[in-house]
Amino acid sequence: MSGKLRQRRDIDQIETQIAAGPDLDKYDPVYGRTPLSTAVQKGELAPIELLLSSGAEIDARNRDGSTALHAAAFWGRAEAFALLLANQADITARDRSGETAIETLHANWGRTTIVTGLFGAPVEQDSLFEQRKAIIATLESSATGNDVVPTSFAATLAAEKARVDFEEETATLSILYIVIALFPVFHH
């Protein structure tokens, strides 16, 4: 299915959901994501804008306590991240494990591969890390005199930039460790 057709279908589904009147901030029982986080994961801006303009809470929590901003960081959706920041998403919000969206940027490749596989939406390694770096660049430029990103995050950004670089360099090793760990299970 082409990107434009998929986006149109997503927008049609969102419009149907809005017309039906259900809570736009309620997470789905299967994946535990809000409609906004789902739209962010897909990376298309039009459905995100439609949800926000229709009253979806920008900081609504998914089942794991994360927000759409966490999803944008994890999935490497730089444009969606910037859009959420521009709409006053809370950069300091923490998920149930205590991580902010910024800290989600350094999720290792092994974890990322497993999670994206479970959602049936694998991502390309090089693209993901480039997008995560683009998010850091957006945050670095926002941290200079903008109220959206507190200046106290400057040290955190520097540390996360180094961690993302490290995760990118060791990504192949993390997959190798998973294969080695699972080999005995599948070898029999």
Tab-separated table of N, CA, C and O in Angstrom, residues 100-156:
chain	number	residue	atom	x	y	z
A	100	THR	N	12.674	10.022	30.609
A	100	THR	CA	12.073	11.091	29.820
A	100	THR	C	12.191	10.708	28.352
A	100	THR	O	12.877	9.744	28.008
A	101	ALA	N	11.558	11.477	27.492
A	101	ALA	CA	11.667	11.223	26.050
A	101	ALA	C	13.124	11.328	25.606
A	101	ALA	O	13.577	10.559	24.759
A	102	ILE	N	13.854	12.252	26.184
A	102	ILE	CA	15.262	12.416	25.828
A	102	ILE	C	16.029	11.131	26.148
A	102	ILE	O	16.851	10.669	25.364
A	103	GLU	N	15.765	10.547	27.294
A	103	GLU	CA	16.462	9.320	27.693
A	103	GLU	C	16.042	8.122	26.849
A	103	GLU	O	16.785	7.153	26.739
A	104	THR	N	14.885	8.202	26.233
A	104	THR	CA	14.418	7.131	25.354
A	104	THR	C	15.242	7.075	24.068
A	104	THR	O	15.310	6.033	23.423
A	105	LEU	N	15.878	8.178	23.729
A	105	LEU	CA	16.663	8.239	22.493
A	105	LEU	C	17.778	7.203	22.429
A	105	LEU	O	18.160	6.778	21.354
A	106	HIS	N	18.297	6.792	23.556
A	106	HIS	CA	19.434	5.871	23.532
A	106	HIS	C	19.029	4.401	23.659
A	106	HIS	O	19.878	3.549	23.900
A	107	ALA	N	17.764	4.091	23.446
A	107	ALA	CA	17.340	2.690	23.503
A	107	ALA	C	18.232	1.867	22.585
A	107	ALA	O	18.441	2.220	21.423
A	108	ASN	N	18.789	0.789	23.110
A	108	ASN	CA	19.748	0.038	22.305
A	108	ASN	C	19.068	-0.667	21.135
A	108	ASN	O	17.851	-0.863	21.122
A	109	TRP	N	19.874	-1.029	20.158
A	109	TRP	CA	19.350	-1.595	18.927
A	109	TRP	C	18.642	-2.925	19.166
A	109	TRP	O	17.638	-3.229	18.535
A	110	GLY	N	19.146	-3.730	20.092
A	110	GLY	CA	18.491	-5.001	20.395
A	110	GLY	C	17.078	-4.789	20.909
A	110	GLY	O	16.117	-5.402	20.439
A	111	ARG	N	16.920	-3.900	21.876
A	111	ARG	CA	15.590	-3.580	22.428
A	111	ARG	C	14.695	-2.998	21.331
A	111	ARG	O	13.532	-3.363	21.202
A	112	THR	N	15.269	-2.097	20.544
A	112	THR	CA	14.508	-1.461	19.475
A	112	THR	C	14.012	-2.496	18.470
A	112	THR	O	12.848	-2.470	18.058
A	113	THR	N	14.879	-3.425	18.097
A	113	THR	CA	14.505	-4.461	17.134
A	113	THR	C	13.369	-5.327	17.665
A	113	THR	O	12.418	-5.644	16.944
A	114	ILE	N	13.453	-5.686	18.926
A	114	ILE	CA	12.410	-6.525	19.527
A	114	ILE	C	11.081	-5.781	19.576
A	114	ILE	O	10.048	-6.295	19.156
A	115	VAL	N	11.100	-4.565	20.080
A	115	VAL	CA	9.856	-3.796	20.217
A	115	VAL	C	9.232	-3.493	18.857
A	115	VAL	O	8.029	-3.690	18.663
A	116	THR	N	10.040	-3.032	17.903
A	116	THR	CA	9.473	-2.704	16.590
A	116	THR	C	8.961	-3.967	15.898
A	116	THR	O	7.968	-3.922	15.190
A	117	GLY	N	9.622	-5.096	16.136
A	117	GLY	CA	9.142	-6.362	15.588
A	117	GLY	C	7.812	-6.773	16.188
A	117	GLY	O	6.924	-7.265	15.490
A	118	LEU	N	7.648	-6.571	17.492
A	118	LEU	CA	6.381	-6.912	18.148
A	118	LEU	C	5.221	-6.085	17.595
A	118	LEU	O	4.089	-6.560	17.519
A	119	PHE	N	5.523	-4.843	17.225
A	119	PHE	CA	4.499	-3.980	16.648
A	119	PHE	C	4.341	-4.206	15.148
A	119	PHE	O	3.530	-3.561	14.498
A	120	GLY	N	5.147	-5.101	14.590
A	120	GLY	CA	5.065	-5.377	13.156
A	120	GLY	C	5.510	-4.194	12.316
A	120	GLY	O	5.025	-3.992	11.206
A	121	ALA	N	6.410	-3.399	12.855
A	121	ALA	CA	6.865	-2.194	12.154
A	121	ALA	C	8.374	-2.047	12.279
A	121	ALA	O	8.863	-1.127	12.921
A	122	PRO	N	9.125	-2.964	11.692
A	122	PRO	CA	10.581	-2.867	11.814
A	122	PRO	C	11.106	-1.568	11.217
A	122	PRO	O	10.499	-1.008	10.312
A	123	VAL	N	12.210	-1.109	11.768
A	123	VAL	CA	12.828	0.128	11.294
A	123	VAL	C	14.218	-0.176	10.768
A	123	VAL	O	14.829	-1.177	11.134
A	124	GLU	N	14.711	0.695	9.914
A	124	GLU	CA	16.038	0.545	9.330
A	124	GLU	C	17.053	1.189	10.276
A	124	GLU	O	16.880	2.326	10.697
A	125	GLN	N	18.070	0.452	10.615
A	125	GLN	CA	19.032	0.857	11.634
A	125	GLN	C	19.670	2.215	11.367
A	125	GLN	O	19.629	3.093	12.232
A	126	ASP	N	20.255	2.418	10.197
A	126	ASP	CA	20.939	3.685	9.912
A	126	ASP	C	19.980	4.867	9.969
A	126	ASP	O	20.301	5.913	10.531
A	127	SER	N	18.806	4.687	9.399
A	127	SER	CA	17.805	5.750	9.394
A	127	SER	C	17.365	6.103	10.818
A	127	SER	O	17.237	7.275	11.166
A	128	LEU	N	17.146	5.074	11.637
A	128	LEU	CA	16.716	5.307	13.018
A	128	LEU	C	17.740	6.148	13.778
A	128	LEU	O	17.380	7.145	14.412
A	129	PHE	N	18.985	5.778	13.692
A	129	PHE	CA	20.004	6.524	14.433
A	129	PHE	C	20.173	7.938	13.879
A	129	PHE	O	20.385	8.873	14.648
A	130	GLU	N	20.077	8.110	12.574
A	130	GLU	CA	20.156	9.456	12.001
A	130	GLU	C	18.993	10.324	12.496
A	130	GLU	O	19.182	11.500	12.814
A	131	GLN	N	17.792	9.740	12.561
A	131	GLN	CA	16.632	10.492	13.038
A	131	GLN	C	16.747	10.815	14.520
A	131	GLN	O	16.362	11.900	14.960
A	132	ARG	N	17.263	9.870	15.299
A	132	ARG	CA	17.465	10.158	16.725
A	132	ARG	C	18.477	11.288	16.902
A	132	ARG	O	18.319	12.141	17.773
A	133	LYS	N	19.510	11.320	16.069
A	133	LYS	CA	20.482	12.416	16.120
A	133	LYS	C	19.833	13.737	15.696
A	133	LYS	O	20.151	14.799	16.239
A	134	ALA	N	18.915	13.671	14.748
A	134	ALA	CA	18.196	14.873	14.319
A	134	ALA	C	17.330	15.408	15.466
A	134	ALA	O	17.203	16.633	15.631
A	135	ILE	N	16.759	14.516	16.246
A	135	ILE	CA	15.978	14.937	17.413
A	135	ILE	C	16.882	15.654	18.413
A	135	ILE	O	16.528	16.709	18.943
A	136	ILE	N	18.052	15.103	18.648
A	136	ILE	CA	18.996	15.749	19.562
A	136	ILE	C	19.384	17.129	19.040
A	136	ILE	O	19.436	18.098	19.795
A	137	ALA	N	19.613	17.245	17.739
A	137	ALA	CA	19.949	18.543	17.143
A	137	ALA	C	18.801	19.536	17.342
A	137	ALA	O	19.033	20.711	17.656
A	138	THR	N	17.566	19.063	17.176
A	138	THR	CA	16.393	19.922	17.410
A	138	THR	C	16.370	20.392	18.856
A	138	THR	O	16.139	21.569	19.134
A	139	LEU	N	16.635	19.475	19.774
A	139	LEU	CA	16.632	19.830	21.192
A	139	LEU	C	17.765	20.783	21.527
A	139	LEU	O	17.579	21.720	22.308
A	140	GLU	N	18.924	20.569	20.941
A	140	GLU	CA	20.056	21.463	21.196
A	140	GLU	C	19.749	22.878	20.720
A	140	GLU	O	20.039	23.842	21.421
A	141	SER	N	19.127	23.001	19.555
A	141	SER	CA	18.799	24.339	19.058
A	141	SER	C	17.666	24.956	19.871
A	141	SER	O	17.625	26.163	20.054
A	142	SER	N	16.770	24.131	20.391
A	142	SER	CA	15.666	24.635	21.221
A	142	SER	C	16.139	25.045	22.604
A	142	SER	O	15.525	25.890	23.245
A	143	ALA	N	17.206	24.435	23.084
A	143	ALA	CA	17.684	24.706	24.438
A	143	ALA	C	18.340	26.071	24.568
A	143	ALA	O	18.565	26.538	25.677
A	144	THR	N	18.593	26.717	23.459
A	144	THR	CA	19.235	28.025	23.526
A	144	THR	C	18.187	29.123	23.490
A	144	THR	O	17.799	29.601	22.438
A	145	GLY	N	17.668	29.458	24.676
A	145	GLY	CA	16.759	30.581	24.804
A	145	GLY	C	15.296	30.280	24.547
A	145	GLY	O	14.499	31.195	24.441
A	146	ASN	N	14.910	29.052	24.480
A	146	ASN	CA	13.515	28.702	24.237
A	146	ASN	C	12.937	28.099	25.509
A	146	ASN	O	13.596	27.330	26.184
A	147	ASP	N	11.696	28.428	25.829
A	147	ASP	CA	11.068	27.907	27.037
A	147	ASP	C	10.616	26.457	26.902
A	147	ASP	O	10.280	25.825	27.893
A	148	VAL	N	10.591	25.913	25.691
A	148	VAL	CA	10.109	24.550	25.482
A	148	VAL	C	11.056	23.546	26.116
A	148	VAL	O	10.640	22.595	26.755
A	149	VAL	N	12.347	23.737	25.957
A	149	VAL	CA	13.352	22.828	26.501
A	149	VAL	C	14.127	23.562	27.587
A	149	VAL	O	14.816	24.537	27.298
A	150	PRO	N	14.013	23.115	28.831
A	150	PRO	CA	14.745	23.790	29.908
A	150	PRO	C	16.253	23.757	29.659
A	150	PRO	O	16.793	22.755	29.203
A	151	THR	N	16.924	24.866	29.952
A	151	THR	CA	18.372	24.927	29.733
A	151	THR	C	19.100	23.919	30.610
A	151	THR	O	20.223	23.528	30.302
A	152	SER	N	18.473	23.454	31.691
A	152	SER	CA	19.101	22.454	32.557
A	152	SER	C	19.276	21.119	31.832
A	152	SER	O	19.992	20.244	32.303
A	153	PHE	N	18.648	20.951	30.677
A	153	PHE	CA	18.770	19.723	29.917
A	153	PHE	C	20.025	19.700	29.052
A	153	PHE	O	20.301	18.704	28.399
A	154	ALA	N	20.814	20.759	29.050
A	154	ALA	CA	22.005	20.810	28.201
A	154	ALA	C	22.959	19.661	28.510
A	154	ALA	O	23.453	18.988	27.599
A	155	ALA	N	23.218	19.404	29.778
A	155	ALA	CA	24.116	18.304	30.150
A	155	ALA	C	23.495	16.961	29.775
A	155	ALA	O	24.184	16.058	29.295
A	156	THR	N	22.188	16.831	29.980
A	156	THR	CA	21.492	15.595	29.618
A	156	THR	C	21.586	15.364	28.119
A	156	THR	O	21.818	14.236	27.670
